[in-house]
GROMACS .gro file of N, CA and C in nm:
model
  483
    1UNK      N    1   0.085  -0.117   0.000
    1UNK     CA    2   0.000   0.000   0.000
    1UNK      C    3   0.090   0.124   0.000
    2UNK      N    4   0.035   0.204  -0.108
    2UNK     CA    5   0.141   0.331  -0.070
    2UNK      C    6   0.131   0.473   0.032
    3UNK      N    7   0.230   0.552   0.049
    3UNK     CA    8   0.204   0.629   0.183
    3UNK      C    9   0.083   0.701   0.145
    4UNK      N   10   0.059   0.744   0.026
    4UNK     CA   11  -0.078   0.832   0.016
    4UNK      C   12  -0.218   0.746   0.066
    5UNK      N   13  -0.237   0.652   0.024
    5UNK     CA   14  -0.309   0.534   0.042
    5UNK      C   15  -0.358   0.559   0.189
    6UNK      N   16  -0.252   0.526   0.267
    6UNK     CA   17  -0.244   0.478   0.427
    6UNK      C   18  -0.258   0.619   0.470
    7UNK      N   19  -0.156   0.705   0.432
    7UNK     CA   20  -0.232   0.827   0.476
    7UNK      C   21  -0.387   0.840   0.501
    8UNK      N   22  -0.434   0.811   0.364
    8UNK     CA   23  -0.585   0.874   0.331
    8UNK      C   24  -0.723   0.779   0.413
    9UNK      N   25  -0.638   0.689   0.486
    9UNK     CA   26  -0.710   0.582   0.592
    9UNK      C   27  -0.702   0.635   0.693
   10UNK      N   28  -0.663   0.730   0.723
   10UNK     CA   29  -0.622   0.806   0.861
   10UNK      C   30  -0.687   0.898   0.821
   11UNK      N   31  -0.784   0.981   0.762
   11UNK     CA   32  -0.856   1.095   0.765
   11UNK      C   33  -0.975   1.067   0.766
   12UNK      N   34  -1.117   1.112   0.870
   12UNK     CA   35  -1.255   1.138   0.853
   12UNK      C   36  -1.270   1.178   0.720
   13UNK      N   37  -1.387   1.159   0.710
   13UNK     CA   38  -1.464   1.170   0.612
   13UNK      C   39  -1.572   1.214   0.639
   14UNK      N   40  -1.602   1.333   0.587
   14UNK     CA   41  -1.728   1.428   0.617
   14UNK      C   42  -1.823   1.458   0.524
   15UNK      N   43  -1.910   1.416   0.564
   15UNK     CA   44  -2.073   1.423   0.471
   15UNK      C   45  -2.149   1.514   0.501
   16UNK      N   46  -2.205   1.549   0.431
   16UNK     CA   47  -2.323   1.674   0.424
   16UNK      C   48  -2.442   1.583   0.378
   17UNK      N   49  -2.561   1.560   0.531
   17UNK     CA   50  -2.713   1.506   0.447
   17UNK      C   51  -2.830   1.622   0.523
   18UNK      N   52  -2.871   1.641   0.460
   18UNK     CA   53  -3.016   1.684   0.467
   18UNK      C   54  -3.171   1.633   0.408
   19UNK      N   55  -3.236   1.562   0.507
   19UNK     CA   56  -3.323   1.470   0.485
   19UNK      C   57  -3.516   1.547   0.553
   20UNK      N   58  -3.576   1.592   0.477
   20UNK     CA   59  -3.687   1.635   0.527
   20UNK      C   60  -3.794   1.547   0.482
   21UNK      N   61  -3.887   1.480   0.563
   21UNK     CA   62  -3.975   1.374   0.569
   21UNK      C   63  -4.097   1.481   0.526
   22UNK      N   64  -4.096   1.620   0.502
   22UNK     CA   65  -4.180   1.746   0.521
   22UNK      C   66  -4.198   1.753   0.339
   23UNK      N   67  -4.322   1.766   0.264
   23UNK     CA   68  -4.318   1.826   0.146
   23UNK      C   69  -4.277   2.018   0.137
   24UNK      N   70  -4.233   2.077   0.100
   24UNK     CA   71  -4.229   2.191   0.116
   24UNK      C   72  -4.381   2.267   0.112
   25UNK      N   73  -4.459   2.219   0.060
   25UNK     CA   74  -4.567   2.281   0.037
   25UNK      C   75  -4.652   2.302   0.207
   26UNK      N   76  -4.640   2.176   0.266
   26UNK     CA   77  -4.630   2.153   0.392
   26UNK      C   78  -4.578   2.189   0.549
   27UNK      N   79  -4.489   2.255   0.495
   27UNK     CA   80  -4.424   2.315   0.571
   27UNK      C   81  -4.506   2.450   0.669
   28UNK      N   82  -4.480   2.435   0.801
   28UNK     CA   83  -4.561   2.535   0.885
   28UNK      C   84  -4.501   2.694   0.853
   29UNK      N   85  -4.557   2.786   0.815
   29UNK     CA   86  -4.512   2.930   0.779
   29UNK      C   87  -4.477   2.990   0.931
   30UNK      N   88  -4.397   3.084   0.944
   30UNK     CA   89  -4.412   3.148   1.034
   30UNK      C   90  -4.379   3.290   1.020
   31UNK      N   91  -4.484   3.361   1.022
   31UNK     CA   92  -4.547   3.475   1.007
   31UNK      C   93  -4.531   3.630   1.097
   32UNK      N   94  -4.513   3.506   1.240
   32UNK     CA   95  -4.523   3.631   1.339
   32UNK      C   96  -4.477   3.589   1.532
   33UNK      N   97  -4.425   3.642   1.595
   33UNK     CA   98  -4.334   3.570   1.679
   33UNK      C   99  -4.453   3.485   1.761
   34UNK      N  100  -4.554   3.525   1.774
   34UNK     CA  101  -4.633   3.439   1.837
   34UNK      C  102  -4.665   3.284   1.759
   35UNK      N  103  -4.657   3.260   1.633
   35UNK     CA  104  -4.661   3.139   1.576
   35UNK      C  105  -4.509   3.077   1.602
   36UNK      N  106  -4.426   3.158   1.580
   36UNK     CA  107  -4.279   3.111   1.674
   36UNK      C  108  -4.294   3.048   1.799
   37UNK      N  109  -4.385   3.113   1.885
   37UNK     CA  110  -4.362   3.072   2.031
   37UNK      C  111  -4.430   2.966   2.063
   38UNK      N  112  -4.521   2.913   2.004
   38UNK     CA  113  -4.652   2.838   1.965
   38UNK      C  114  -4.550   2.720   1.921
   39UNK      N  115  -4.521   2.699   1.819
   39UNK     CA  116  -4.439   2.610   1.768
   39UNK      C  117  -4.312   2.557   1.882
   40UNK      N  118  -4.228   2.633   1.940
   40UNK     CA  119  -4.135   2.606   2.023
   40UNK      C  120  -4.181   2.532   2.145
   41UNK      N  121  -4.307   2.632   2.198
   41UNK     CA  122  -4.372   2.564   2.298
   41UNK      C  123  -4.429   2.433   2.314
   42UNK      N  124  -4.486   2.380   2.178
   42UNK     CA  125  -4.562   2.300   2.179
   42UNK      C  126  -4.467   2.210   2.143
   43UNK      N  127  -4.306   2.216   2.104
   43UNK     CA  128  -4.202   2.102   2.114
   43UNK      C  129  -4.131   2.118   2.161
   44UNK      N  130  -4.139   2.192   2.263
   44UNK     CA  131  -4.020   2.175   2.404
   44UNK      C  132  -4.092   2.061   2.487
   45UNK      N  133  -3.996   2.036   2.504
   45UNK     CA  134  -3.995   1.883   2.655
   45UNK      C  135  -4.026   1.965   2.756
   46UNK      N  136  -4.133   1.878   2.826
   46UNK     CA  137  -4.246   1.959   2.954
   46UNK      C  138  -4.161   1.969   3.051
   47UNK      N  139  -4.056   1.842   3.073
   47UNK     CA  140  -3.961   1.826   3.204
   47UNK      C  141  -3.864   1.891   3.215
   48UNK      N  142  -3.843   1.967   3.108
   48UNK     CA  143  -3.730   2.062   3.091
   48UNK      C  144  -3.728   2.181   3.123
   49UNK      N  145  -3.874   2.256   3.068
   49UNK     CA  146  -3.912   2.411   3.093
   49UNK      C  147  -3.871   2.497   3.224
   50UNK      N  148  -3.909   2.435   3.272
   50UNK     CA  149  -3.930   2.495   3.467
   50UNK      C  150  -3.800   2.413   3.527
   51UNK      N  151  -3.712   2.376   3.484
   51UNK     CA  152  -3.578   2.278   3.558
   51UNK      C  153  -3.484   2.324   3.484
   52UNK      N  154  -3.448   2.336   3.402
   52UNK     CA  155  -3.307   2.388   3.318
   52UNK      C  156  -3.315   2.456   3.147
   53UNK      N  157  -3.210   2.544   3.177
   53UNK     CA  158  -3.238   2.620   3.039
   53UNK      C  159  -3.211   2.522   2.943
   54UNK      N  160  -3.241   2.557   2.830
   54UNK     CA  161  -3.163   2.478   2.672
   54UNK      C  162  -3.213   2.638   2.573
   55UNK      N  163  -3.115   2.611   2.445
   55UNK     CA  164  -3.134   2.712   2.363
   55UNK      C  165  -3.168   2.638   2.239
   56UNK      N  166  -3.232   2.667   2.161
   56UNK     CA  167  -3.315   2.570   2.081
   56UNK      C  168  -3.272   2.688   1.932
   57UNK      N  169  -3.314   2.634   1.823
   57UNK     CA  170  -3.310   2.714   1.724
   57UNK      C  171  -3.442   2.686   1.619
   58UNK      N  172  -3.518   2.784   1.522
   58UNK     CA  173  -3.615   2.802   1.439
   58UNK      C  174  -3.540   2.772   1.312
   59UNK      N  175  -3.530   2.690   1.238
   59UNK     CA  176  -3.464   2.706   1.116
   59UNK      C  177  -3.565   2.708   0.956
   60UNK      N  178  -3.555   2.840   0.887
   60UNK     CA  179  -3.712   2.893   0.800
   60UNK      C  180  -3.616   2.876   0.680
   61UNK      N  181  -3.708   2.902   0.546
   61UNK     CA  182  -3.627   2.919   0.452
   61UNK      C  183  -3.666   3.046   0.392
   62UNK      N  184  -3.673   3.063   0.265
   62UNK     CA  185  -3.681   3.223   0.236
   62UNK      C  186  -3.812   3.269   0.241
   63UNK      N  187  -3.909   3.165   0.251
   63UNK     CA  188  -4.053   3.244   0.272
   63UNK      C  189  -4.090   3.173   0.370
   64UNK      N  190  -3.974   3.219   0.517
   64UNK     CA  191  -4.015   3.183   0.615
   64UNK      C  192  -4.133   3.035   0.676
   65UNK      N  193  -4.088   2.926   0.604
   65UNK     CA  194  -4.157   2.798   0.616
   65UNK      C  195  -4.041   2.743   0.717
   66UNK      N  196  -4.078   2.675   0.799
   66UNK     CA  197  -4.002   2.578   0.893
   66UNK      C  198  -3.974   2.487   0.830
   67UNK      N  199  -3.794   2.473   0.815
   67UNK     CA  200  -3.753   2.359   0.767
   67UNK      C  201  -3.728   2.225   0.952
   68UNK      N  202  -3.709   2.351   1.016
   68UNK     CA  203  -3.715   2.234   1.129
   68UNK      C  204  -3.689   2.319   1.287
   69UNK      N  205  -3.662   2.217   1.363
   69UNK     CA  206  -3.675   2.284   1.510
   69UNK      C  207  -3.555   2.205   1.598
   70UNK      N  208  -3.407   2.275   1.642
   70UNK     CA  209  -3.329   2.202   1.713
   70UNK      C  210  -3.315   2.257   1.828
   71UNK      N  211  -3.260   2.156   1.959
   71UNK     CA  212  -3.182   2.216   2.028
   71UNK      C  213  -3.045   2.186   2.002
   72UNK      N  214  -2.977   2.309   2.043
   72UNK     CA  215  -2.848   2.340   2.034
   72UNK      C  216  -2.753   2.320   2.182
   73UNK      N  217  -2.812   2.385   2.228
   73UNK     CA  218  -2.742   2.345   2.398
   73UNK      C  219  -2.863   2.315   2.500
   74UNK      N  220  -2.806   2.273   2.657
   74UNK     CA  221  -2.880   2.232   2.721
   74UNK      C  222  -2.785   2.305   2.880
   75UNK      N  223  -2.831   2.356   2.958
   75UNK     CA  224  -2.761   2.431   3.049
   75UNK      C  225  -2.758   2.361   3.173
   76UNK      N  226  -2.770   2.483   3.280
   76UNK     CA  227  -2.832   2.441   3.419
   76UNK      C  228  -2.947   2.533   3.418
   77UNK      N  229  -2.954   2.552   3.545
   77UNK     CA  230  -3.080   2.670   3.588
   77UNK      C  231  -3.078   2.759   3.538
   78UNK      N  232  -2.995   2.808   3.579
   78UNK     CA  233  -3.001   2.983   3.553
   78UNK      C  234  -2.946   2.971   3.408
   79UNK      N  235  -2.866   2.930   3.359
   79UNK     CA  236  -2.737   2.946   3.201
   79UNK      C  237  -2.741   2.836   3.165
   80UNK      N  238  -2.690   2.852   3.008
   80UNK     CA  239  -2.674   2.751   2.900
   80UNK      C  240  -2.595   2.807   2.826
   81UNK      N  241  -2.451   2.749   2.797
   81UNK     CA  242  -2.307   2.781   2.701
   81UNK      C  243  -2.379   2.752   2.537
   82UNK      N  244  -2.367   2.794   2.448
   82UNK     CA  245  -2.415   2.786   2.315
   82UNK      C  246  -2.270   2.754   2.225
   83UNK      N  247  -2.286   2.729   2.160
   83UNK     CA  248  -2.198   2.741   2.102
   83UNK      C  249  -2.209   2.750   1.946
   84UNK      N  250  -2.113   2.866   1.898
   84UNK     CA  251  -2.194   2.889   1.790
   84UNK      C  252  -2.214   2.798   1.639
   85UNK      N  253  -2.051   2.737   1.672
   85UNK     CA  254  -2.027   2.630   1.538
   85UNK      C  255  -2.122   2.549   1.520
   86UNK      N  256  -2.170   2.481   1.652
   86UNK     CA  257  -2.324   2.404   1.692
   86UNK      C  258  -2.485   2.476   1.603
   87UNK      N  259  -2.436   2.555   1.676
   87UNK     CA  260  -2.552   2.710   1.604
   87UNK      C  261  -2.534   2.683   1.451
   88UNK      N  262  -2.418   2.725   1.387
   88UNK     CA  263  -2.447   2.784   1.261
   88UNK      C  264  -2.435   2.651   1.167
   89UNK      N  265  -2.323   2.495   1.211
   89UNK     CA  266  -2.331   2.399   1.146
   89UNK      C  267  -2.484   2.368   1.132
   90UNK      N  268  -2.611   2.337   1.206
   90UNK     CA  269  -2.684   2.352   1.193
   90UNK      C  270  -2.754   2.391   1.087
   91UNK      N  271  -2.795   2.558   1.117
   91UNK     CA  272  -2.829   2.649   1.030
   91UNK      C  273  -2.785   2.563   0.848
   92UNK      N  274  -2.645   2.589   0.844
   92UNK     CA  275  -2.582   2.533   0.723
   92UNK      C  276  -2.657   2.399   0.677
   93UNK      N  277  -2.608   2.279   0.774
   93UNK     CA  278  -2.697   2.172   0.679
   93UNK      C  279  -2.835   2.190   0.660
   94UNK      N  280  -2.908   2.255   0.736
   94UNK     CA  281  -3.047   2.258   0.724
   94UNK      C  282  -3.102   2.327   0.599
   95UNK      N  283  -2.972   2.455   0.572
   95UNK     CA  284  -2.997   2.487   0.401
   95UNK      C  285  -3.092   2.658   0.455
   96UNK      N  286  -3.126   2.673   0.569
   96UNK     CA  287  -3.165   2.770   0.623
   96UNK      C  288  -3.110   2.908   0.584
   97UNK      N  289  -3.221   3.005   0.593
   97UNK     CA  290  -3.208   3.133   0.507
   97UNK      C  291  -3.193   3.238   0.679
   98UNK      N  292  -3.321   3.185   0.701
   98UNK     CA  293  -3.335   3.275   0.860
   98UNK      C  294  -3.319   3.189   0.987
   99UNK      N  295  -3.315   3.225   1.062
   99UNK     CA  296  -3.283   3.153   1.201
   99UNK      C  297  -3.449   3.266   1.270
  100UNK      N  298  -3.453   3.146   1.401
  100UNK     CA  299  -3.477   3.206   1.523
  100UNK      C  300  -3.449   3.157   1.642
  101UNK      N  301  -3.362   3.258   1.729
  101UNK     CA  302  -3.293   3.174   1.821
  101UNK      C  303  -3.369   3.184   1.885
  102UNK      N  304  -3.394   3.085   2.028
  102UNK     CA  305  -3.492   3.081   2.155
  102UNK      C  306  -3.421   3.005   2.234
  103UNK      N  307  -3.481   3.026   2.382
  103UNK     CA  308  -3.379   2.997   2.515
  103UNK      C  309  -3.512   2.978   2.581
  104UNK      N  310  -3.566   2.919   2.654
  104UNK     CA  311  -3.622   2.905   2.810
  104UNK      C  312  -3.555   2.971   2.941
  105UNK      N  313  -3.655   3.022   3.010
  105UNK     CA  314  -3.590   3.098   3.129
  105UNK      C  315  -3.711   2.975   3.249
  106UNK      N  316  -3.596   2.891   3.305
  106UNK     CA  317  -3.648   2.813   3.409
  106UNK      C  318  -3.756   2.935   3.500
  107UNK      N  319  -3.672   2.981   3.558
  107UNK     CA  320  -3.757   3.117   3.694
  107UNK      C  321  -3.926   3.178   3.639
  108UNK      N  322  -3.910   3.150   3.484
  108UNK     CA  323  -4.045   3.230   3.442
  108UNK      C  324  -4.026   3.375   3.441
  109UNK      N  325  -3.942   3.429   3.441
  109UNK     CA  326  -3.904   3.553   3.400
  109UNK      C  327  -3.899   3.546   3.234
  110UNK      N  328  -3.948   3.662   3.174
  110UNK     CA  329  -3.947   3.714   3.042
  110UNK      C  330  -3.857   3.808   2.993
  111UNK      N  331  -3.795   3.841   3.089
  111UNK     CA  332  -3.685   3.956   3.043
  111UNK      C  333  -3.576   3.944   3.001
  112UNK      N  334  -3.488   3.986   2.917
  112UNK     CA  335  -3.390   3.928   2.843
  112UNK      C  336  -3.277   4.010   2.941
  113UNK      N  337  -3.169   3.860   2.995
  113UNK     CA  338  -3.080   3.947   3.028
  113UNK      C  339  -2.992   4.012   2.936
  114UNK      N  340  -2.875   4.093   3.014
  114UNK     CA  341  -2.766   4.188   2.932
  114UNK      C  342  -2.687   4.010   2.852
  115UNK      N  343  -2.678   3.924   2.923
  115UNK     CA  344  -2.609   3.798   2.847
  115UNK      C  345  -2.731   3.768   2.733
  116UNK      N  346  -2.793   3.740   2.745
  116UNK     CA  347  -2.920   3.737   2.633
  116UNK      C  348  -2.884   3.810   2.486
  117UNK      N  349  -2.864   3.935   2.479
  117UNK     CA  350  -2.770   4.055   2.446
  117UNK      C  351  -2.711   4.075   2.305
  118UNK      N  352  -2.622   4.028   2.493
  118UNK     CA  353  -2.466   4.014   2.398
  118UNK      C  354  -2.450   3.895   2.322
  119UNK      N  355  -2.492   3.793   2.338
  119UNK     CA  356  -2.518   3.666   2.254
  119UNK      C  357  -2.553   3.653   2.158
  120UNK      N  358  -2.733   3.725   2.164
  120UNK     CA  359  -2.781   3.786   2.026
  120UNK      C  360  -2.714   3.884   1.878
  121UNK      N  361  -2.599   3.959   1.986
  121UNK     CA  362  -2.532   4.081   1.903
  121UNK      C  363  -2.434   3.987   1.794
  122UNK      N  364  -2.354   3.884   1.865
  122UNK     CA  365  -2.261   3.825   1.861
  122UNK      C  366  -2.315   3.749   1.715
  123UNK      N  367  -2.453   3.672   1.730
  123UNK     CA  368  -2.480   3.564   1.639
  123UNK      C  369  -2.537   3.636   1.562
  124UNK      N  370  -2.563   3.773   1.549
  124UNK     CA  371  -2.583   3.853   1.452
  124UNK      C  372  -2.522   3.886   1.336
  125UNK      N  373  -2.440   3.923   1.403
  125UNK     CA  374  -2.287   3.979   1.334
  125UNK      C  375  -2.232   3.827   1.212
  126UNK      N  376  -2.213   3.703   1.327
  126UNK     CA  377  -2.156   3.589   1.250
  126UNK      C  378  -2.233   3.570   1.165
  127UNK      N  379  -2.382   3.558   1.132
  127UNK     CA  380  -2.475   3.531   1.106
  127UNK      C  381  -2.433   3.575   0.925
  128UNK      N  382  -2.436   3.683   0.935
  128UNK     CA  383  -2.359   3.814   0.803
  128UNK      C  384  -2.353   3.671   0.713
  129UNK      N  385  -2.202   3.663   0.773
  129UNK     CA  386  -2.112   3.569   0.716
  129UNK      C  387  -2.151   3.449   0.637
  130UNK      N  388  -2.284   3.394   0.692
  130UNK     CA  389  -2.321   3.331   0.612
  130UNK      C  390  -2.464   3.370   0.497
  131UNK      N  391  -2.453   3.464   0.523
  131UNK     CA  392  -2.618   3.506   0.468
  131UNK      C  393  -2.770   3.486   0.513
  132UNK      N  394  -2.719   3.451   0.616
  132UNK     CA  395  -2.837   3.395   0.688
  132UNK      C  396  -2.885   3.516   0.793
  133UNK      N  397  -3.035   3.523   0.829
  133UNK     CA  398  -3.067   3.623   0.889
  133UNK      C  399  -3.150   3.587   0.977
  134UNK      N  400  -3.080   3.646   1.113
  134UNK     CA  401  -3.187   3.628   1.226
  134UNK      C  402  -3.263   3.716   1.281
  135UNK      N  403  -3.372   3.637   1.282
  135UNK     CA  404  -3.531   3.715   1.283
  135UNK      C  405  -3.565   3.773   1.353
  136UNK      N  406  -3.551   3.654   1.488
  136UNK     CA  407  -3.583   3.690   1.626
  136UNK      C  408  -3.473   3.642   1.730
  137UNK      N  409  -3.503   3.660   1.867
  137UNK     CA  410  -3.454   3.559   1.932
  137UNK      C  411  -3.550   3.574   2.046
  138UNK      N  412  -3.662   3.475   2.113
  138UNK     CA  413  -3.741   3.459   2.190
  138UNK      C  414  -3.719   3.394   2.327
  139UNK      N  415  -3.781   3.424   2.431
  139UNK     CA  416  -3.793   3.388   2.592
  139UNK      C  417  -3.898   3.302   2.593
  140UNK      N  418  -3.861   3.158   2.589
  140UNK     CA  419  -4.063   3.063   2.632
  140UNK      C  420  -4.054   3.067   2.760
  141UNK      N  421  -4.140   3.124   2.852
  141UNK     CA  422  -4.156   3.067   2.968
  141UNK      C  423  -4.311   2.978   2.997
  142UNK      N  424  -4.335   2.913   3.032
  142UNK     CA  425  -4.463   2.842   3.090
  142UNK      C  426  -4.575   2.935   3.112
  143UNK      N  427  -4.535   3.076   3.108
  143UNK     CA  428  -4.627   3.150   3.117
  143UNK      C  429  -4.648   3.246   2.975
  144UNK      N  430  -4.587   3.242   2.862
  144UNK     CA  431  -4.572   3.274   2.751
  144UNK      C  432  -4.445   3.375   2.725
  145UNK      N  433  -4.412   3.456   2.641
  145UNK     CA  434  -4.267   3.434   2.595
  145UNK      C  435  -4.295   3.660   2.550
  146UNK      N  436  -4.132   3.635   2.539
  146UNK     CA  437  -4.074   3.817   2.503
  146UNK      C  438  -4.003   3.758   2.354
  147UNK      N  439  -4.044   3.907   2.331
  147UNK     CA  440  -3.970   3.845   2.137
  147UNK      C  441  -3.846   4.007   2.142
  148UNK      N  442  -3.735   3.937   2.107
  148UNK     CA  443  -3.652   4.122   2.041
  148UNK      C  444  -3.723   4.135   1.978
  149UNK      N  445  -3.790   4.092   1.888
  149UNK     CA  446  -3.790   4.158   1.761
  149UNK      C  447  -3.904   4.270   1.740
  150UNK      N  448  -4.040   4.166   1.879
  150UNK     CA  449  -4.155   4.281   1.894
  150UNK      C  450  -4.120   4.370   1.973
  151UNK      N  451  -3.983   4.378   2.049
  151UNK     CA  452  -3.966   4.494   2.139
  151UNK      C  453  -3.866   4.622   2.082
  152UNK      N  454  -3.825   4.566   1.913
  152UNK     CA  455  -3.737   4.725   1.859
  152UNK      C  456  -3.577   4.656   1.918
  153UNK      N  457  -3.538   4.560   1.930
  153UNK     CA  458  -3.425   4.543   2.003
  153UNK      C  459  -3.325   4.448   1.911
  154UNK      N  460  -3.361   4.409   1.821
  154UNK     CA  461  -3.247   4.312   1.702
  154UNK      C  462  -3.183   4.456   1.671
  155UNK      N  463  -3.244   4.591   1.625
  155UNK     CA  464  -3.201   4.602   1.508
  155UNK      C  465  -3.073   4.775   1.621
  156UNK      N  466  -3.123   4.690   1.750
  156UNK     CA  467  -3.064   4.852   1.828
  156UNK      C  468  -2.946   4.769   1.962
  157UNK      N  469  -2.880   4.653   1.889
  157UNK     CA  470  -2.786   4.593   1.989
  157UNK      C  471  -2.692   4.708   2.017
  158UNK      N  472  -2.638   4.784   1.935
  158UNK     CA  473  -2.501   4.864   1.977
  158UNK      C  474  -2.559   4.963   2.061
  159UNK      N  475  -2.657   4.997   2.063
  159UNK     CA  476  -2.697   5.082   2.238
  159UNK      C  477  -2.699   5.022   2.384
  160UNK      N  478  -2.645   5.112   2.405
  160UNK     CA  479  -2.633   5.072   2.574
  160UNK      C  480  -2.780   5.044   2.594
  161UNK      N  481  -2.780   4.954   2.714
  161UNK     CA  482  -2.891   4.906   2.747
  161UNK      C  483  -2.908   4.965   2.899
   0.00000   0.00000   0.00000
């Protein structure tokens, strides 16, 4: 066998699949953050809500149809580390145009913290990079949910808060 050979037995091999069981025609629209929150809510895990954060993601295509619904991280109580390669590999195979990020706040608080934020600002910015555009980023609590996007706040990250 030659060294290229044996070399090339020693490297992963990385695939790209994207598989939707969904006709496009089929696909749930989402229109407005409350059909966002509706959708998230109604597939978040019940045992999870009120016990530990997770950050989940909306993944739409260009006329905003749901290609699908992930979580991305899973925290403790109070926090959940994201990470964005997680985030945007995602986004990427899914073939996704827009995102919407969402988080659970165990406590039932609706208010977005300053980490909330800066997170949002952050996956904004990266976001560019791929052409992809995020919509929203939403709070589910058990008692119903805060949207940036209905509060004027995606498009005003570089102000002090």
């Amino acid at each position: 066998m030659s060294q290229l050979r044996a070399d090339f037995l020693r490297v992963a091999e990385v695939e790209l699949v994207y598989k939707s069981q969904v006709k496009p025609s089929d696909r749930m629209k989402i229109t407005t953050s409350n059909d966002a929150f509706k959708l998230l809510y109604d597939t978040w895990d019940d045992g999870k809500l009120e016990l530990q954060e997770q950050f989940r993601v909306l993944l739409l295509d260009r006329k905003n149809s749901c290609l699908g619904v992930s979580t991305i991280a899973t925290g403790g109580v109070s926090e959940c580390m994201v990470d964005a390669k997680i985030l945007f590999a995602t986004a990427l195979k899914a073939r996704a145009s827009g995102i919407i990020l969402s988080h659970n706040h165990p406590s039932g608080n609706k208010q977005f913290s300053d980490s909330d934020l800066k997170l949002t600002k952050k996956f904004i910015e990266a976001a560019k990079l791929f052409d992809i555009s995020i919509l929203d980023h939403i709070v589910v609590t058990q008692d119903g949910y805060a949207s940036m996007a209905d509060e004027g706040r995606l498009n005003n990250l570089d102000c002090p808060f």
